[in-house]
Short mmCIF file of C-alpha atoms in Angstrom, two decimals:
data_model
loop_
_atom_site.label_atom_id
_atom_site.label_comp_id
_atom_site.label_asym_id
_atom_site.label_seq_id
_atom_site.Cartn_x
_atom_site.Cartn_y
_atom_site.Cartn_z
CA MET H 45 127.95 101.39 112.12
CA ASP H 46 130.06 103.84 110.00
CA THR H 47 130.96 100.77 107.60
CA ILE H 48 127.53 100.22 106.89
CA MET H 49 126.47 103.55 105.90
CA THR H 50 129.59 103.78 103.21
CA SER H 51 128.65 100.63 101.73
CA LEU H 52 125.19 101.53 101.85
CA ALA H 53 125.83 105.09 99.82
CA GLY H 54 128.51 102.67 97.45
CA GLY H 55 125.56 100.79 96.55
CA LEU H 56 122.62 103.60 95.86
CA LEU H 57 125.63 105.04 93.93
CA GLN H 58 126.06 102.02 92.00
CA SER H 59 122.37 101.22 91.69
CA PHE H 60 121.73 104.79 89.74
CA GLU H 61 124.43 103.78 87.31
CA PRO H 62 122.46 104.39 83.99
CA LEU H 63 122.37 100.69 83.13
CA ASN H 64 121.06 99.74 86.71
CA LEU H 65 118.85 102.45 86.39
CA ALA H 66 116.93 101.31 83.75
CA MET H 67 116.83 97.74 84.84
CA ILE H 68 114.90 98.95 87.98
CA PHE H 69 112.47 100.87 85.71
CA ILE H 70 111.68 98.26 83.41
CA GLY H 71 111.45 95.42 85.96
CA CYS H 72 109.25 97.86 88.58
CA LEU H 73 107.06 98.46 85.70
CA ALA H 74 106.86 94.67 84.24
CA GLY H 75 106.39 93.45 87.13
CA LEU H 76 103.67 95.98 87.78
CA PHE H 77 101.61 94.09 85.22
CA ILE H 78 102.64 90.42 85.21
CA GLY H 79 101.33 91.07 89.24
CA ALA H 80 98.10 92.40 88.27
CA MET H 81 97.43 89.56 85.50
CA PRO H 82 95.33 86.46 87.39
CA GLY H 83 97.73 83.38 87.78
CA LEU H 84 101.11 85.18 87.06
CA GLY H 85 102.54 86.88 89.75
CA SER H 86 106.01 86.90 91.07
CA VAL H 87 107.24 83.32 90.65
CA ASN H 88 106.14 83.16 86.80
CA GLY H 89 107.22 86.56 86.10
CA VAL H 90 110.83 85.41 87.13
CA ALA H 91 110.83 82.37 85.95
CA ILE H 92 109.73 83.68 81.88
CA LEU H 93 112.27 86.82 82.20
CA LEU H 94 115.14 85.05 83.77
CA PRO H 95 116.87 84.14 80.19
CA VAL H 96 116.83 87.69 79.44
CA THR H 97 118.86 88.94 82.10
CA PHE H 98 121.88 87.18 80.75
CA LEU H 99 122.57 89.87 78.03
CA VAL H 100 123.55 92.34 81.12
CA PRO H 101 126.24 92.08 83.65
CA PRO H 102 125.16 89.69 86.77
CA THR H 103 124.48 92.93 88.91
CA ALA H 104 122.13 94.30 86.54
CA ALA H 105 120.31 91.12 86.29
CA ILE H 106 119.56 90.61 89.90
CA ILE H 107 118.80 94.36 90.40
CA PHE H 108 116.43 93.67 87.63
CA LEU H 109 114.83 90.33 89.09
CA ALA H 110 114.38 91.81 92.75
CA ALA H 111 112.41 95.12 90.62
CA LEU H 112 110.32 93.08 88.92
CA TYR H 113 109.57 90.72 92.31
CA TYR H 114 109.10 94.32 93.92
CA GLY H 115 106.64 95.50 91.40
CA ALA H 116 104.59 92.34 90.89
CA MET H 117 104.39 92.37 95.13
CA TYR H 118 102.77 96.18 94.17
CA GLY H 119 100.65 95.00 91.26
CA GLY H 120 98.63 91.71 92.97
CA ALA H 121 96.50 94.43 94.65
CA VAL H 122 95.58 96.22 91.44
CA SER H 123 93.12 92.69 90.44
CA SER H 124 92.49 92.32 93.90
CA ILE H 125 91.12 95.63 94.31
CA THR H 126 89.12 96.36 90.95
CA LEU H 127 88.08 92.86 90.18
CA GLY H 128 88.14 90.95 93.18
CA ILE H 129 90.27 88.32 91.50
CA PRO H 130 94.31 87.92 93.38
CA GLY H 131 96.64 88.87 91.17
CA SER H 132 98.99 85.95 93.28
CA SER H 133 98.35 83.90 96.14
CA THR H 134 100.19 87.46 98.10
CA ALA H 135 97.13 89.32 97.45
CA VAL H 136 93.98 87.11 98.48
CA ALA H 137 93.90 88.93 101.97
CA THR H 138 93.73 92.21 99.89
CA VAL H 139 90.80 91.18 98.24
CA PHE H 140 88.34 91.31 101.36
CA ASP H 141 88.43 94.69 101.92
CA GLY H 142 89.94 96.40 98.59
CA ARG H 143 86.66 94.95 96.40
CA PRO H 144 84.45 95.98 99.15
CA MET H 145 85.42 99.72 98.81
CA ALA H 146 86.02 99.58 94.87
CA GLN H 147 82.15 98.87 94.88
CA GLN H 148 81.29 101.61 97.12
CA GLY H 149 83.34 104.02 94.32
CA LYS H 150 86.31 104.41 96.87
CA ALA H 151 88.45 102.35 94.18
CA ASP H 152 91.43 105.23 94.14
CA GLN H 153 91.81 105.34 97.77
CA ALA H 154 92.02 101.77 97.76
CA LEU H 155 94.47 101.66 95.02
CA MET H 156 96.48 104.51 97.02
CA ALA H 157 96.34 102.61 100.46
CA ALA H 158 97.71 99.80 98.69
CA ALA H 159 100.72 101.66 97.18
CA ILE H 160 101.40 103.78 100.04
CA ALA H 161 101.26 101.00 102.30
CA SER H 162 103.45 99.01 99.81
CA PHE H 163 106.29 101.80 100.34
CA ILE H 164 106.25 101.38 104.16
CA GLY H 165 106.42 98.09 104.11
CA GLY H 166 109.29 98.20 101.76
CA THR H 167 110.93 100.56 103.41
CA ILE H 168 110.76 99.19 106.77
CA SER H 169 111.81 96.02 105.65
CA VAL H 170 114.83 97.39 103.25
CA ILE H 171 115.89 99.25 106.92
CA LEU H 172 115.94 96.46 108.72
CA PHE H 173 117.57 94.26 106.37
CA THR H 174 120.21 96.52 106.00
CA GLY H 175 121.42 97.08 109.70
CA PHE H 176 120.46 93.28 110.86
CA ALA H 177 121.31 91.10 108.06
CA PRO H 178 123.66 89.03 110.14
CA PRO H 179 121.45 88.79 113.37
CA LEU H 180 118.08 88.12 111.98
CA ALA H 181 119.25 85.30 109.29
CA ALA H 182 120.74 83.60 112.70
CA PHE H 183 117.54 83.62 114.16
CA ALA H 184 116.06 82.25 111.39
CA LEU H 185 117.83 79.36 111.55
CA LYS H 186 116.73 78.72 114.80
CA PHE H 187 113.09 77.83 113.74
CA GLY H 188 113.12 74.59 113.39
CA PRO H 189 109.57 72.30 112.48
CA GLN H 190 108.39 72.58 115.92
CA GLU H 191 108.59 76.79 116.08
CA GLU H 192 107.30 76.31 112.58
CA PHE H 193 104.24 74.40 113.63
CA ALA H 194 103.95 76.77 116.71
CA LEU H 195 103.72 79.65 114.06
CA MET H 196 100.99 78.51 111.52
CA VAL H 197 99.26 77.78 115.09
CA VAL H 198 99.34 81.43 115.50
CA ALA H 199 98.59 82.24 111.82
CA PHE H 200 95.15 80.07 112.56
CA ALA H 201 94.56 81.64 115.47
CA THR H 202 94.13 84.67 113.73
CA PHE H 203 91.63 83.28 111.90
CA ILE H 204 89.36 83.48 114.28
CA GLY H 205 88.65 86.70 114.07
CA LEU H 206 87.90 86.68 110.63
CA GLY H 207 84.72 84.92 110.54
CA GLY H 208 82.64 88.03 112.78
CA ASP H 209 80.76 86.85 115.76
CA ASP H 210 79.90 83.60 114.68
CA ILE H 211 82.87 81.54 115.93
CA PRO H 212 81.67 78.32 114.87
CA LYS H 213 80.80 78.88 111.22
CA THR H 214 84.99 80.15 111.12
CA ILE H 215 85.95 77.01 112.83
CA PHE H 216 83.83 74.96 110.08
CA SER H 217 85.61 77.16 106.95
CA ILE H 218 89.19 76.49 108.70
CA LEU H 219 88.12 72.49 108.75
CA VAL H 220 86.76 72.46 105.43
CA GLY H 221 89.65 74.49 103.71
CA LEU H 222 91.91 72.13 106.03
CA VAL H 223 90.27 68.82 103.83
CA LEU H 224 91.07 70.41 100.61
CA ALA H 225 94.65 71.53 101.49
CA ALA H 226 95.02 67.54 102.79
CA VAL H 227 94.31 66.04 98.60
CA GLY H 228 96.50 64.16 97.35
CA PHE H 229 99.39 61.77 98.34
CA ASP H 230 100.32 61.38 101.81
CA ILE H 231 103.60 63.58 102.48
CA ILE H 232 105.21 60.61 104.77
CA SER H 233 103.85 57.07 103.15
CA GLY H 234 103.29 58.50 99.60
CA ASN H 235 99.57 56.72 99.96
CA PRO H 236 97.36 58.72 97.93
CA ARG H 237 94.16 59.84 100.41
CA LEU H 238 91.09 62.36 99.61
CA ILE H 239 90.80 60.91 95.79
CA PHE H 240 87.48 62.05 95.30
CA PHE H 241 85.30 59.61 93.34
CA ASP H 242 88.69 57.85 92.16
CA MET H 243 89.73 60.42 89.84
CA VAL H 244 94.02 60.47 89.42
CA GLU H 245 93.91 63.75 88.97
CA PHE H 246 93.52 64.49 92.65
CA GLN H 247 96.55 63.14 93.10
CA ARG H 248 97.90 65.92 92.45
CA GLY H 249 95.76 68.25 95.20
CA ILE H 250 94.07 71.25 94.83
CA GLU H 251 96.38 74.36 93.66
CA PHE H 252 95.48 77.03 96.06
CA LEU H 253 95.45 79.15 93.11
CA VAL H 254 92.82 77.14 91.42
CA LEU H 255 90.56 77.71 95.12
CA ALA H 256 91.45 81.51 95.09
CA ILE H 257 89.96 82.04 92.10
CA GLY H 258 87.10 79.90 91.70
CA ILE H 259 85.96 81.45 95.49
CA TYR H 260 87.22 84.97 94.29
CA GLY H 261 86.42 85.51 90.90
CA ILE H 262 83.43 83.17 89.96
CA GLY H 263 82.33 82.99 93.02
CA GLU H 264 81.91 86.72 92.92
CA MET H 265 80.83 87.15 89.83
CA LEU H 266 77.72 84.90 90.16
CA TRP H 267 76.74 86.70 93.99
CA THR H 268 77.68 90.24 91.94
CA LEU H 269 74.78 88.89 89.02
CA GLU H 270 72.24 87.65 91.60
CA HIS H 271 72.28 91.07 93.48
CA THR H 272 72.30 93.22 89.87
CA LYS H 273 69.35 90.60 88.54
CA GLY H 274 71.30 91.61 85.02
CA ALA H 275 71.32 95.54 85.50
CA VAL H 276 73.85 97.89 84.26
CA GLN H 277 75.99 98.53 87.15
CA ILE H 278 78.70 101.34 86.11
CA HIS H 279 81.18 102.44 89.69
CA LYS H 280 81.80 106.48 89.20
CA VAL H 281 85.19 106.95 90.65
CA ASN H 282 86.79 110.33 90.86
CA ALA H 283 90.63 109.59 90.20
CA GLY H 284 91.38 113.39 89.46
CA PHE H 285 94.57 114.50 90.63
CA ARG H 286 92.88 116.84 93.75
CA LYS H 287 91.13 113.41 94.56
CA LEU H 288 94.45 111.70 94.80
CA ILE H 289 96.49 114.56 96.81
CA GLY H 290 93.00 114.54 98.99
CA ASN H 291 93.60 110.89 99.33
CA LEU H 292 96.87 110.71 100.74
CA SER H 293 95.70 112.80 104.21
CA GLN H 294 93.88 109.01 105.13
CA ILE H 295 97.51 107.96 105.68
CA LYS H 296 97.23 108.03 109.61
CA LYS H 297 94.42 106.38 109.43
CA TYR H 298 96.59 103.18 108.14
CA LEU H 299 99.66 104.03 109.55
CA PRO H 300 100.36 102.23 112.75
CA THR H 301 99.20 99.15 111.08
CA SER H 302 101.25 99.21 108.42
CA ALA H 303 104.29 99.73 110.17
CA VAL H 304 103.35 97.16 112.89
CA SER H 305 102.46 94.91 109.71
CA SER H 306 105.79 95.44 107.92
CA VAL H 307 107.60 94.43 110.61
CA LEU H 308 105.76 91.00 111.20
CA GLY H 309 106.03 90.64 107.48
CA PHE H 310 109.66 90.91 107.53
CA PHE H 311 110.64 88.79 110.35
CA VAL H 312 107.86 85.59 108.62
CA GLY H 313 109.41 86.77 105.64
CA THR H 314 112.51 85.65 106.57
CA LEU H 315 111.74 82.16 107.90
CA PRO H 316 112.84 79.35 104.83
CA ALA H 317 110.02 78.51 103.28
CA ALA H 318 107.31 80.81 104.51
CA GLY H 319 107.10 83.45 102.78
CA ALA H 320 104.95 86.76 101.80
CA THR H 321 101.58 84.64 101.43
CA PRO H 322 101.17 84.08 104.88
CA ALA H 323 102.86 87.20 106.20
CA SER H 324 99.83 88.97 104.80
CA LEU H 325 97.14 86.69 106.05
CA MET H 326 98.60 86.56 109.47
CA SER H 327 98.93 90.62 109.26
CA TYR H 328 95.47 90.91 108.15
CA GLY H 329 94.21 88.79 111.01
CA MET H 330 95.96 90.65 113.41
CA ALA H 331 94.82 93.60 112.11
CA LYS H 332 91.13 93.04 112.63
CA THR H 333 91.46 91.70 115.86
CA PHE H 334 93.08 94.70 117.39
CA SER H 335 91.41 96.80 115.29
CA LYS H 336 88.66 99.07 117.42
CA ASP H 337 86.61 98.84 114.32
CA GLY H 338 87.18 95.41 113.59
CA ASP H 339 83.23 94.46 112.51
CA THR H 340 83.94 96.84 109.46
CA PHE H 341 86.89 94.71 108.05
CA GLY H 342 85.56 93.05 105.22
CA LYS H 343 83.54 95.64 104.19
CA GLY H 344 85.22 98.40 103.30
CA ASN H 345 88.11 99.07 105.81
CA VAL H 346 91.25 100.90 104.56
CA ALA H 347 93.53 99.17 106.74
CA GLY H 348 92.00 95.66 105.78
CA VAL H 349 93.87 96.97 102.28
CA ALA H 350 96.76 98.35 103.95
CA ALA H 351 97.53 95.70 106.22
CA PRO H 352 98.05 92.64 104.15
CA GLU H 353 100.12 94.99 101.27
CA ALA H 354 101.96 96.40 104.10
CA ALA H 355 102.92 92.31 104.69
CA ASN H 356 103.85 90.92 101.64
CA ASN H 357 106.06 93.75 100.53
CA ALA H 358 107.77 93.24 103.78
CA ALA H 359 108.40 89.83 103.54
CA SER H 360 109.18 89.91 99.94
CA THR H 361 112.32 91.70 100.89
CA GLY H 362 112.90 89.42 103.84
CA SER H 363 112.57 86.22 101.71
CA MET H 364 115.93 88.08 100.33
CA LEU H 365 117.97 87.52 103.81
CA PRO H 366 118.06 83.84 104.29
CA MET H 367 118.69 83.72 100.67
CA ILE H 368 121.81 86.32 100.79
CA THR H 369 123.03 85.45 103.97
CA LEU H 370 122.85 81.88 103.97
CA GLY H 371 122.00 80.49 100.59
CA ILE H 372 118.30 79.17 101.55
CA PRO H 373 115.61 80.61 99.69
CA GLY H 374 112.98 82.63 101.53
CA SER H 375 110.06 81.67 98.87
CA PRO H 376 109.20 80.32 95.66
CA THR H 377 110.61 83.50 93.78
CA THR H 378 113.89 84.28 95.64
CA ALA H 379 114.46 80.15 94.64
CA ILE H 380 114.40 81.04 91.38
CA LEU H 381 116.78 84.15 91.81
CA LEU H 382 118.96 81.92 93.77
CA GLY H 383 119.40 79.57 90.94
CA GLY H 384 120.14 82.76 88.75
CA MET H 385 122.62 83.76 90.94
CA ILE H 386 124.62 80.31 90.92
CA ILE H 387 124.55 80.78 87.06
CA TRP H 388 125.55 83.97 86.62
CA GLY H 389 128.64 82.32 89.22
CA LEU H 390 127.96 84.33 92.91
CA ARG H 391 127.54 81.85 95.68
CA PRO H 392 125.34 82.91 97.93
CA GLY H 393 126.07 82.68 101.84
CA PRO H 394 127.80 84.32 104.56
CA LEU H 395 130.95 85.21 102.67
CA LEU H 396 129.12 86.41 99.70
CA PHE H 397 129.06 90.18 101.50
CA THR H 398 133.00 89.68 101.91
CA GLU H 399 133.92 88.28 98.46
CA SER H 400 131.44 90.24 96.41
CA PRO H 401 130.74 93.22 98.60
CA ASP H 402 129.89 95.68 95.46
CA PHE H 403 127.09 93.04 94.60
CA VAL H 404 125.62 93.19 97.57
CA TRP H 405 125.44 96.61 98.48
CA GLY H 406 124.31 97.40 95.53
CA LEU H 407 121.28 95.03 95.70
CA ILE H 408 120.52 96.53 98.29
CA GLY H 409 120.93 99.91 97.21
CA SER H 410 118.71 99.03 94.59
CA MET H 411 115.50 97.95 96.78
CA TYR H 412 115.68 101.58 97.86
CA VAL H 413 115.44 103.36 94.55
CA ALA H 414 113.38 100.26 93.30
CA ASN H 415 110.48 101.28 96.85
CA PHE H 416 110.60 104.55 95.68
CA MET H 417 110.04 104.05 91.86
CA THR H 418 107.39 101.69 92.02
CA VAL H 419 105.25 103.88 94.25
CA VAL H 420 106.11 106.85 91.98
CA LEU H 421 104.56 104.39 89.10
CA ASN H 422 101.51 103.09 91.20
CA ILE H 423 100.22 105.87 92.16
CA ALA H 424 100.65 107.58 88.67
CA LEU H 425 98.68 104.48 86.87
CA ILE H 426 95.99 104.46 89.66
CA PRO H 427 93.54 106.76 87.08
CA VAL H 428 94.59 103.52 84.10
CA PHE H 429 93.73 101.01 86.81
CA ILE H 430 89.96 102.22 87.74
CA ARG H 431 89.22 102.83 84.02
CA VAL H 432 87.92 99.33 84.69
CA LEU H 433 85.69 100.11 87.01
CA ALA H 434 83.73 102.26 84.46
CA MET H 435 82.76 99.03 82.59
CA PRO H 436 79.02 98.29 82.91
CA PHE H 437 79.14 94.82 84.96
CA THR H 438 77.55 93.15 81.59
CA ILE H 439 81.00 93.65 79.88
CA LEU H 440 83.26 92.91 82.99
CA ALA H 441 81.86 89.71 83.60
CA PRO H 442 82.58 87.95 80.59
CA ILE H 443 86.02 89.53 80.97
CA ILE H 444 86.75 88.34 84.42
CA PHE H 445 85.26 85.13 83.27
CA ILE H 446 87.64 84.52 80.84
CA LEU H 447 90.62 86.13 83.37
CA CYS H 448 90.08 83.03 85.42
CA VAL H 449 89.49 80.65 83.08
CA VAL H 450 92.96 81.88 81.40
CA GLY H 451 94.61 82.62 84.61
CA VAL H 452 94.03 78.79 86.33
CA PHE H 453 94.82 76.91 83.01
CA ALA H 454 98.71 79.22 82.38
CA THR H 455 99.05 78.65 86.05
CA THR H 456 98.60 74.53 86.04
CA ASP H 457 97.97 73.52 82.17
CA ARG H 458 94.80 71.51 83.36
CA MET H 459 91.87 71.65 82.15
CA PHE H 460 91.10 69.44 85.00
CA ASP H 461 92.14 72.75 87.15
CA VAL H 462 89.51 74.87 85.48
CA TRP H 463 86.61 72.65 85.86
CA LEU H 464 87.23 72.19 89.36
CA MET H 465 87.54 76.36 89.72
CA PHE H 466 83.77 76.35 88.55
CA MET H 467 82.74 73.90 91.11
CA LEU H 468 84.79 75.86 93.90
CA GLY H 469 83.45 79.16 92.42
CA CYS H 470 79.97 77.45 92.81
CA GLY H 471 81.39 76.54 96.88
CA GLY H 472 82.25 79.51 97.58
CA TYR H 473 78.81 81.31 96.26
CA LEU H 474 76.58 78.52 98.36
CA MET H 475 79.01 79.52 101.18
CA ARG H 476 78.49 82.93 101.15
CA LYS H 477 75.14 83.02 100.70
CA LEU H 478 74.70 80.84 104.09
CA ASN H 479 76.86 83.33 106.02
CA TYR H 480 79.74 80.94 106.37
CA PRO H 481 82.68 82.80 106.24
CA VAL H 482 84.63 81.94 102.68
CA ALA H 483 88.33 83.74 103.94
CA PRO H 484 89.13 81.35 106.61
CA ALA H 485 88.61 78.25 103.94
CA VAL H 486 91.19 80.22 101.79
CA LEU H 487 93.87 80.62 104.38
CA ALA H 488 93.77 77.34 105.63
CA ILE H 489 94.37 75.65 102.37
CA VAL H 490 97.69 77.74 101.91
CA LEU H 491 99.01 77.11 105.28
CA GLY H 492 97.76 73.56 105.84
CA PRO H 493 100.51 72.21 103.82
CA LEU H 494 103.06 73.65 105.65
CA ALA H 495 101.33 72.83 108.87
CA GLU H 496 100.88 69.54 108.32
CA ARG H 497 104.31 69.03 107.53
CA SER H 498 106.30 71.12 110.43
CA LEU H 499 103.80 68.95 112.94
CA ARG H 500 104.98 65.41 111.40
CA GLN H 501 108.26 66.53 111.42
CA SER H 502 108.33 67.56 114.78
CA LEU H 503 106.44 64.16 116.51
CA ILE H 504 108.67 61.74 114.01
CA SER H 505 111.36 63.59 115.79
CA SER H 506 110.08 63.14 119.23
CA GLN H 507 109.17 59.81 118.94
CA GLY H 508 105.55 61.30 119.24
CA ASP H 509 106.03 63.53 121.97
CA PRO H 510 103.58 66.16 121.74
CA MET H 511 105.68 68.00 124.67
CA THR H 512 108.09 68.77 122.62
CA PHE H 513 106.18 71.68 121.37
CA VAL H 514 106.09 72.96 124.72
CA GLU H 515 109.91 72.52 125.55
CA ARG H 516 111.41 74.60 123.56
CA PRO H 517 111.15 78.35 124.34
CA ILE H 518 110.42 79.91 120.71
CA SER H 519 107.68 77.62 120.12
CA ALA H 520 106.22 77.44 123.53
CA THR H 521 105.66 80.98 123.14
CA CYS H 522 104.13 81.10 119.73
CA LEU H 523 101.67 79.02 121.43
CA LEU H 524 100.86 81.29 124.14
CA ILE H 525 100.36 84.06 121.43
CA ALA H 526 97.81 81.88 119.67
CA LEU H 527 96.18 80.93 123.03
CA GLY H 528 95.85 84.52 123.55
CA LEU H 529 94.83 85.25 119.82
CA ILE H 530 92.05 82.69 120.29
CA LEU H 531 90.66 84.13 123.93
CA TYR H 532 90.56 87.80 122.89
CA PRO H 533 87.39 87.62 120.35
CA VAL H 534 86.37 85.12 122.44
CA ILE H 535 86.37 87.04 125.21
CA SER H 536 85.69 90.27 123.35
CA ASN H 537 81.97 88.95 122.06
CA MET H 538 81.27 87.74 125.49
CA ARG H 539 81.64 91.26 126.60
CA LYS H 540 79.41 92.86 123.34
CA LYS H 541 76.79 89.72 124.35
CA ARG H 542 77.28 91.29 128.27
CA LYS H 543 76.37 95.12 127.11
CA ARG H 544 73.82 94.59 125.03
CA GLU H 545 72.03 92.41 127.80
CA ALA H 546 72.08 95.24 130.10
CA ILE H 547 70.74 98.05 127.39
CA LEU H 548 67.89 95.57 126.83
CA GLU H 549 67.13 95.37 130.81
#
């Protein structure tokens, strides 16, 4: 323990060196705005700015990119709350309650909750990273295809609670998402499947961001235009210093949710190829399922903003753990970071802690500093962010439209995806109009490919024996948890129904 504290103190001192501190500040600020731009996100941000880092020493370079990653995780909530467009896939769940809060004139509360929850998630995950890196990395290696599939089943089980009382509509929405996720080539045989109208463009599959921006950008814009009927709509928000300080008193409302989501997010983030998106979706589903006022989720519950934000920041730190200790990237962004480390002559793996201790502990120390610096920048810029809401919707709607088009085209470089985004946006609008929950469909298209890959790998390795999922302790435990999560809302709805019948009698 003394050795860890001594090494951490050295890492903190290293991160406060002028060059490293400047890299942290620039990285956090750049990441904040990159994350807020629809279609960019941490993956594109790190990839675009990677060549710039060759001008500084390796330690300063990786500190800058890690700070950029941190800032982008924070920034994704900004456009999710103010515009209803997820800045990246990791911020999709933030839209569910962040956008309704903004429409109720509580954008400052939502942005403050997102910043504080992100800080809580980042702090808890860095502490866990510092103290338990080797054993957690070894435990993550025990997750084979069976365990990954069981974890995906747990994630799907949390979706059941996202659709409210109408469970059949929720299941239908999940199935729609799974169908869209299956478009493209079969992962085993390589044969094309679900190629609608024999259009070759569908062979590349449907990008998740195309679906998310279509439903939450175009769909939300159509819904708002229908309800306002073109009337000028301005959300007045008081973002004075006193109001921001007053919002800090609400931390107790979402502190337990943020803490639990942080631990869950960190654990999911450590699993190779999982990343922050599944972590944020799972934490939102868990928070809604076990909340005393779960009915208010999706309508502007501050805990619905805190849960995914705490989880995605914790997962971003967690995904660095397998990269550094095992040389296995835990997310697409850390895959780019891994490439950068190899270019700089660093070899990630178990020996990195002994061969390059200054680099490792300097990076860990910078995580503490970057986490604090980003929350300060985020809170300070809240008045700037909510100025977006002071614009009339007649001006805001064209801006949202342009951001959606640019965000999708910049991500995929195909006009076909832009037209597909419009079609999916209209589909999302119709689902909302018919009272079908949209969130489960969006979440299913994220986890569908992950679940399919792990399911088919498991069945191939076991020669088609489904008992392979029950015979392994970790996967069996996950499946039992999933069963409990599915039964919980069903039993809860039955109890509510009995209470209503007893009152009527």
